[in-house]
Tab-separated table of C-alpha atoms in Angstrom:
chain	number	residue	atom	x	y	z
U	1	UNK	CA	3.641	-2.415	18.005
U	2	UNK	CA	2.970	-4.279	14.798
U	3	UNK	CA	3.578	-7.771	13.431
U	4	UNK	CA	5.101	-8.078	9.930
U	5	UNK	CA	3.912	-11.265	8.301
U	6	UNK	CA	5.685	-11.215	4.953
U	7	UNK	CA	9.462	-11.318	5.158
U	8	UNK	CA	12.319	-12.805	3.080
U	9	UNK	CA	15.885	-13.498	4.068
U	10	UNK	CA	18.806	-15.071	2.156
U	11	UNK	CA	16.958	-18.404	2.210
U	12	UNK	CA	14.815	-16.842	-0.594
U	13	UNK	CA	16.403	-16.725	-4.061
U	14	UNK	CA	15.810	-12.981	-4.431
U	15	UNK	CA	17.246	-11.839	-1.061
U	16	UNK	CA	20.805	-11.495	0.249
U	17	UNK	CA	19.718	-10.462	3.782
U	18	UNK	CA	20.957	-12.595	6.697
U	19	UNK	CA	17.992	-13.676	8.795
U	20	UNK	CA	19.623	-12.456	12.014
U	21	UNK	CA	20.003	-8.900	10.604
U	22	UNK	CA	16.350	-8.926	9.695
U	23	UNK	CA	15.381	-9.919	13.183
U	24	UNK	CA	17.617	-7.292	14.811
U	25	UNK	CA	15.982	-4.603	12.669
U	26	UNK	CA	12.512	-5.898	13.686
U	27	UNK	CA	13.592	-5.561	17.328
U	28	UNK	CA	14.892	-1.957	16.713
U	29	UNK	CA	11.514	-1.092	15.144
U	30	UNK	CA	9.684	-2.410	18.163
U	31	UNK	CA	7.769	-5.152	16.378
U	32	UNK	CA	6.034	-7.633	18.621
U	33	UNK	CA	6.338	-10.441	16.025
U	34	UNK	CA	7.688	-11.158	12.570
U	35	UNK	CA	7.018	-14.112	10.305
U	36	UNK	CA	9.555	-15.251	7.701
U	37	UNK	CA	7.774	-16.445	4.579
U	38	UNK	CA	10.633	-17.721	2.399
U	39	UNK	CA	9.832	-18.279	-1.290
U	40	UNK	CA	9.197	-21.724	-2.659
U	41	UNK	CA	8.005	-21.655	-6.253
U	42	UNK	CA	7.886	-25.145	-7.911
U	43	UNK	CA	8.192	-25.159	-11.738
U	44	UNK	CA	9.271	-21.552	-11.809
U	45	UNK	CA	10.256	-20.397	-15.347
U	46	UNK	CA	13.945	-20.425	-16.127
U	47	UNK	CA	15.594	-17.080	-15.377
U	48	UNK	CA	18.161	-15.330	-13.425
U	49	UNK	CA	16.732	-16.479	-10.087
U	50	UNK	CA	15.884	-19.805	-8.526
U	51	UNK	CA	13.011	-20.099	-6.054
U	52	UNK	CA	13.891	-23.494	-4.673
U	53	UNK	CA	14.197	-23.655	-0.883
U	54	UNK	CA	16.427	-25.663	1.453
U	55	UNK	CA	13.535	-26.167	3.862
U	56	UNK	CA	15.457	-28.160	6.567
U	57	UNK	CA	18.234	-25.500	6.690
U	58	UNK	CA	15.708	-22.742	6.806
U	59	UNK	CA	13.718	-24.395	9.611
U	60	UNK	CA	16.883	-25.129	11.665
U	61	UNK	CA	18.170	-21.506	11.425
U	62	UNK	CA	14.809	-20.033	12.255
U	63	UNK	CA	14.403	-22.208	15.335
U	64	UNK	CA	17.923	-21.263	16.536
U	65	UNK	CA	17.193	-17.533	16.182
U	66	UNK	CA	13.673	-17.849	17.574
U	67	UNK	CA	15.160	-19.247	20.810
U	68	UNK	CA	18.005	-16.800	20.820
U	69	UNK	CA	15.693	-13.765	20.638
U	70	UNK	CA	12.602	-15.237	22.423
U	71	UNK	CA	12.758	-12.541	25.134
U	72	UNK	CA	12.731	-9.702	22.647
U	73	UNK	CA	10.501	-10.722	19.749
U	74	UNK	CA	8.291	-13.594	18.606
U	75	UNK	CA	9.682	-15.213	15.458
U	76	UNK	CA	7.211	-17.252	13.351
U	77	UNK	CA	7.787	-19.909	10.679
U	78	UNK	CA	6.105	-19.449	7.329
U	79	UNK	CA	6.337	-19.926	3.611
U	80	UNK	CA	5.225	-18.021	0.482
U	81	UNK	CA	3.963	-20.720	-1.857
U	82	UNK	CA	4.121	-19.917	-5.527
U	83	UNK	CA	0.828	-21.146	-6.920
U	84	UNK	CA	0.234	-22.530	-10.440
U	85	UNK	CA	-2.989	-24.371	-11.275
U	86	UNK	CA	-1.204	-27.476	-12.518
U	87	UNK	CA	0.708	-28.035	-9.268
U	88	UNK	CA	-2.155	-29.948	-7.691
U	89	UNK	CA	0.100	-32.493	-6.004
U	90	UNK	CA	3.164	-30.410	-5.231
U	91	UNK	CA	1.557	-27.465	-3.371
U	92	UNK	CA	-0.498	-29.408	-0.783
U	93	UNK	CA	2.488	-31.660	-0.196
U	94	UNK	CA	4.734	-28.680	0.583
U	95	UNK	CA	2.058	-27.074	2.768
U	96	UNK	CA	1.917	-30.148	4.948
U	97	UNK	CA	5.712	-30.838	5.071
U	98	UNK	CA	6.415	-29.014	8.347
U	99	UNK	CA	4.751	-27.380	11.297
U	100	UNK	CA	4.287	-23.944	9.830
U	101	UNK	CA	2.716	-21.008	11.614
U	102	UNK	CA	1.550	-19.283	8.455
U	103	UNK	CA	1.314	-19.856	4.715
U	104	UNK	CA	0.916	-17.247	1.989
U	105	UNK	CA	-0.334	-18.380	-1.381
U	106	UNK	CA	0.861	-16.054	-4.184
U	107	UNK	CA	0.520	-15.998	-7.937
U	108	UNK	CA	3.876	-15.037	-9.335
U	109	UNK	CA	3.489	-16.994	-12.558
U	110	UNK	CA	0.725	-16.860	-15.210
U	111	UNK	CA	0.887	-19.040	-18.378
U	112	UNK	CA	4.386	-20.100	-17.319
U	113	UNK	CA	5.588	-16.455	-17.300
U	114	UNK	CA	6.431	-14.141	-14.435
U	115	UNK	CA	5.048	-10.627	-15.085
U	116	UNK	CA	8.405	-9.368	-13.677
U	117	UNK	CA	9.763	-10.435	-17.116
U	118	UNK	CA	8.377	-8.186	-19.853
U	119	UNK	CA	7.633	-11.133	-22.104
U	120	UNK	CA	4.378	-11.516	-20.145
U	121	UNK	CA	3.076	-8.289	-21.683
U	122	UNK	CA	4.198	-8.885	-25.256
U	123	UNK	CA	1.407	-9.367	-27.799
U	124	UNK	CA	-1.428	-8.175	-25.524
U	125	UNK	CA	-2.667	-4.905	-24.180
U	126	UNK	CA	-2.029	-3.948	-20.657
U	127	UNK	CA	-5.736	-4.574	-19.889
U	128	UNK	CA	-5.494	-8.054	-21.368
U	129	UNK	CA	-2.314	-8.871	-19.503
U	130	UNK	CA	-3.698	-7.696	-16.142
U	131	UNK	CA	-7.021	-9.504	-16.743
U	132	UNK	CA	-5.291	-12.689	-17.708
U	133	UNK	CA	-3.210	-12.534	-14.471
U	134	UNK	CA	-6.373	-12.159	-12.459
U	135	UNK	CA	-7.949	-15.146	-14.227
U	136	UNK	CA	-5.074	-17.325	-13.336
U	137	UNK	CA	-5.085	-16.085	-9.720
U	138	UNK	CA	-8.793	-17.028	-9.525
U	139	UNK	CA	-8.037	-20.385	-11.000
U	140	UNK	CA	-5.395	-20.923	-8.247
U	141	UNK	CA	-7.989	-20.045	-5.594
U	142	UNK	CA	-10.412	-22.544	-7.092
U	143	UNK	CA	-7.720	-25.167	-7.120
U	144	UNK	CA	-6.008	-24.777	-3.665
U	145	UNK	CA	-7.187	-24.303	-0.132
U	146	UNK	CA	-3.998	-25.133	1.751
U	147	UNK	CA	-2.806	-21.638	2.743
U	148	UNK	CA	-3.938	-18.891	5.111
U	149	UNK	CA	-3.780	-15.702	3.077
U	150	UNK	CA	-3.585	-14.646	-0.583
U	151	UNK	CA	-0.528	-12.531	-1.299
U	152	UNK	CA	-0.417	-9.258	-3.210
U	153	UNK	CA	-3.384	-10.001	-5.439
U	154	UNK	CA	-2.506	-7.279	-7.928
U	155	UNK	CA	1.197	-8.160	-8.039
U	156	UNK	CA	1.058	-7.867	-11.857
U	157	UNK	CA	0.522	-4.089	-11.653
U	158	UNK	CA	3.981	-3.549	-10.134
U	159	UNK	CA	5.519	-4.553	-13.452
U	160	UNK	CA	3.008	-3.378	-16.060
U	161	UNK	CA	4.110	-0.926	-18.810
U	162	UNK	CA	2.322	1.856	-17.036
U	163	UNK	CA	2.141	0.277	-13.562
U	164	UNK	CA	-1.052	1.646	-11.947
U	165	UNK	CA	-1.521	4.803	-14.072
U	166	UNK	CA	-4.491	3.271	-15.913
U	167	UNK	CA	-5.395	0.667	-13.246
U	168	UNK	CA	-8.456	0.828	-11.048
U	169	UNK	CA	-10.813	-1.463	-9.113
U	170	UNK	CA	-13.692	-0.416	-11.379
U	171	UNK	CA	-11.871	-1.385	-14.589
U	172	UNK	CA	-11.489	-5.014	-13.365
U	173	UNK	CA	-14.451	-5.143	-10.967
U	174	UNK	CA	-16.045	-8.344	-12.155
U	175	UNK	CA	-12.932	-10.522	-11.893
U	176	UNK	CA	-11.690	-8.804	-8.719
U	177	UNK	CA	-15.072	-9.368	-7.019
U	178	UNK	CA	-14.969	-12.988	-8.062
U	179	UNK	CA	-11.499	-13.277	-6.422
U	180	UNK	CA	-12.647	-11.594	-3.222
U	181	UNK	CA	-15.745	-13.631	-2.974
U	182	UNK	CA	-13.760	-16.908	-3.422
U	183	UNK	CA	-11.404	-15.894	-0.640
U	184	UNK	CA	-14.345	-15.205	1.753
U	185	UNK	CA	-16.026	-18.465	0.702
U	186	UNK	CA	-12.871	-20.448	1.442
U	187	UNK	CA	-12.024	-18.438	4.612
U	188	UNK	CA	-8.685	-17.535	3.192
U	189	UNK	CA	-7.364	-14.083	4.127
U	190	UNK	CA	-6.416	-11.163	1.978
U	191	UNK	CA	-2.972	-9.710	2.345
U	192	UNK	CA	-2.375	-5.988	2.571
U	193	UNK	CA	1.146	-5.809	1.122
U	194	UNK	CA	2.898	-2.504	1.721
U	195	UNK	CA	5.567	-3.048	-0.992
U	196	UNK	CA	3.379	-1.043	-3.346
U	197	UNK	CA	4.657	2.032	-1.609
U	198	UNK	CA	8.266	0.859	-2.075
U	199	UNK	CA	7.563	0.296	-5.825
U	200	UNK	CA	6.378	3.861	-6.165
U	201	UNK	CA	2.685	2.972	-6.765
U	202	UNK	CA	1.467	5.300	-3.933
U	203	UNK	CA	-0.811	2.555	-2.680
U	204	UNK	CA	-0.488	-0.906	-1.102
U	205	UNK	CA	-1.198	-4.115	-2.988
U	206	UNK	CA	-4.111	-4.404	-3.338
U	207	UNK	CA	-5.357	-0.770	-3.532
U	208	UNK	CA	-7.628	0.929	-1.002
U	209	UNK	CA	-10.772	0.370	-3.030
U	210	UNK	CA	-10.112	-3.395	-3.301
U	211	UNK	CA	-9.521	-3.567	0.410
U	212	UNK	CA	-12.707	-1.632	1.155
U	213	UNK	CA	-14.662	-3.888	-1.236
U	214	UNK	CA	-13.385	-6.993	0.511
U	215	UNK	CA	-14.609	-5.608	3.824
U	216	UNK	CA	-17.946	-4.603	2.290
U	217	UNK	CA	-18.388	-8.151	0.996
U	218	UNK	CA	-17.823	-9.487	4.531
U	219	UNK	CA	-14.100	-10.206	4.505
U	220	UNK	CA	-12.480	-10.119	7.940
U	221	UNK	CA	-9.183	-12.001	7.635
U	222	UNK	CA	-6.650	-9.387	6.654
U	223	UNK	CA	-2.936	-9.966	7.027
U	224	UNK	CA	-0.304	-7.235	6.978
U	225	UNK	CA	3.121	-7.704	5.399
U	226	UNK	CA	5.942	-5.540	4.074
U	227	UNK	CA	7.329	-8.164	1.658
U	228	UNK	CA	10.715	-6.958	2.781
U	229	UNK	CA	13.776	-8.546	1.230
U	230	UNK	CA	16.177	-6.303	3.194
U	231	UNK	CA	16.213	-4.894	6.755
U	232	UNK	CA	15.421	-1.336	5.673
U	233	UNK	CA	12.042	-2.296	4.252
U	234	UNK	CA	10.665	-4.173	7.292
U	235	UNK	CA	7.272	-2.801	8.446
U	236	UNK	CA	7.458	-0.302	5.508
U	237	UNK	CA	4.855	2.410	5.894
U	238	UNK	CA	2.917	0.310	8.456
U	239	UNK	CA	1.665	3.277	10.485
U	240	UNK	CA	0.345	5.015	7.343
U	241	UNK	CA	-1.179	1.692	6.248
U	242	UNK	CA	-2.922	1.113	9.542
U	243	UNK	CA	-4.737	4.435	9.240
U	244	UNK	CA	-5.614	3.579	5.597
U	245	UNK	CA	-7.086	0.192	6.691
U	246	UNK	CA	-9.234	1.913	9.335
U	247	UNK	CA	-10.604	4.167	6.565
U	248	UNK	CA	-11.449	1.042	4.606
U	249	UNK	CA	-13.537	-0.323	7.490
U	250	UNK	CA	-11.072	-2.581	9.328
U	251	UNK	CA	-10.550	-2.464	13.070
U	252	UNK	CA	-8.295	-5.498	13.242
U	253	UNK	CA	-5.673	-7.346	11.263
U	254	UNK	CA	-4.774	-10.985	11.477
U	255	UNK	CA	-1.724	-12.965	12.516
U	256	UNK	CA	-1.378	-16.785	12.557
U	257	UNK	CA	0.253	-19.116	15.061
U	258	UNK	CA	0.288	-22.806	14.172
U	259	UNK	CA	-2.058	-21.961	11.265
U	260	UNK	CA	-4.681	-20.540	13.662
U	261	UNK	CA	-5.800	-16.887	13.209
U	262	UNK	CA	-5.535	-14.284	15.950
U	263	UNK	CA	-7.004	-10.804	15.538
U	264	UNK	CA	-5.064	-7.737	16.610
U	265	UNK	CA	-6.354	-4.177	16.884
U	266	UNK	CA	-5.023	-1.742	14.343
């Protein structure tokens, strides 16, 4: 029985999935808990999708369904905060705006561009683009401390011209080590995001070598999430990922209740 701690429903701008259908699928899969982490990305670049969030409506619906299904599954209340270094007032304010169980801090935007949009890669090599993304992510970690885990730290690789064909921990070791050390210093967790398998990368985000390096450096807070935006992707490849994490040196993964960590055996 696993807990999926990265889930989006129709309250997120990039999902059409009703929250109740997500919960019913979690029950069918035998999950013991699931945490919704709806997107909120202040100052997101103009595009086809808005990442504003009706927080009161989201909280109200989640509490209704949490009570309805309380005898079948534990439903937790979270957010995925879209970090940008200049949002020094906005991000902490959102983080303290409700009684959340869990907060993910994710870098979706670098230099006011989302790597999902190919403009981020124009005028620079793939190495330069990936490295710049990691620089911005590190700056976000230096700027903010108000979340529990850092989401999909190599998110940029999903959308690169060659995805992960030429990508490796060794190629970006200095900046990746700086990121991992900053997480450990701040006691912020590292997310193992299984959507990398869904995107055809053959690995989670981040890759096994980065996960193993985090553990080698002393990292212990490891959260597990599918980043599902539809019921069919909930707990995606979790059994496979649990074995992978054991090979990386982990015996436990981490869930949060009322922003406090709990360690569960893999």
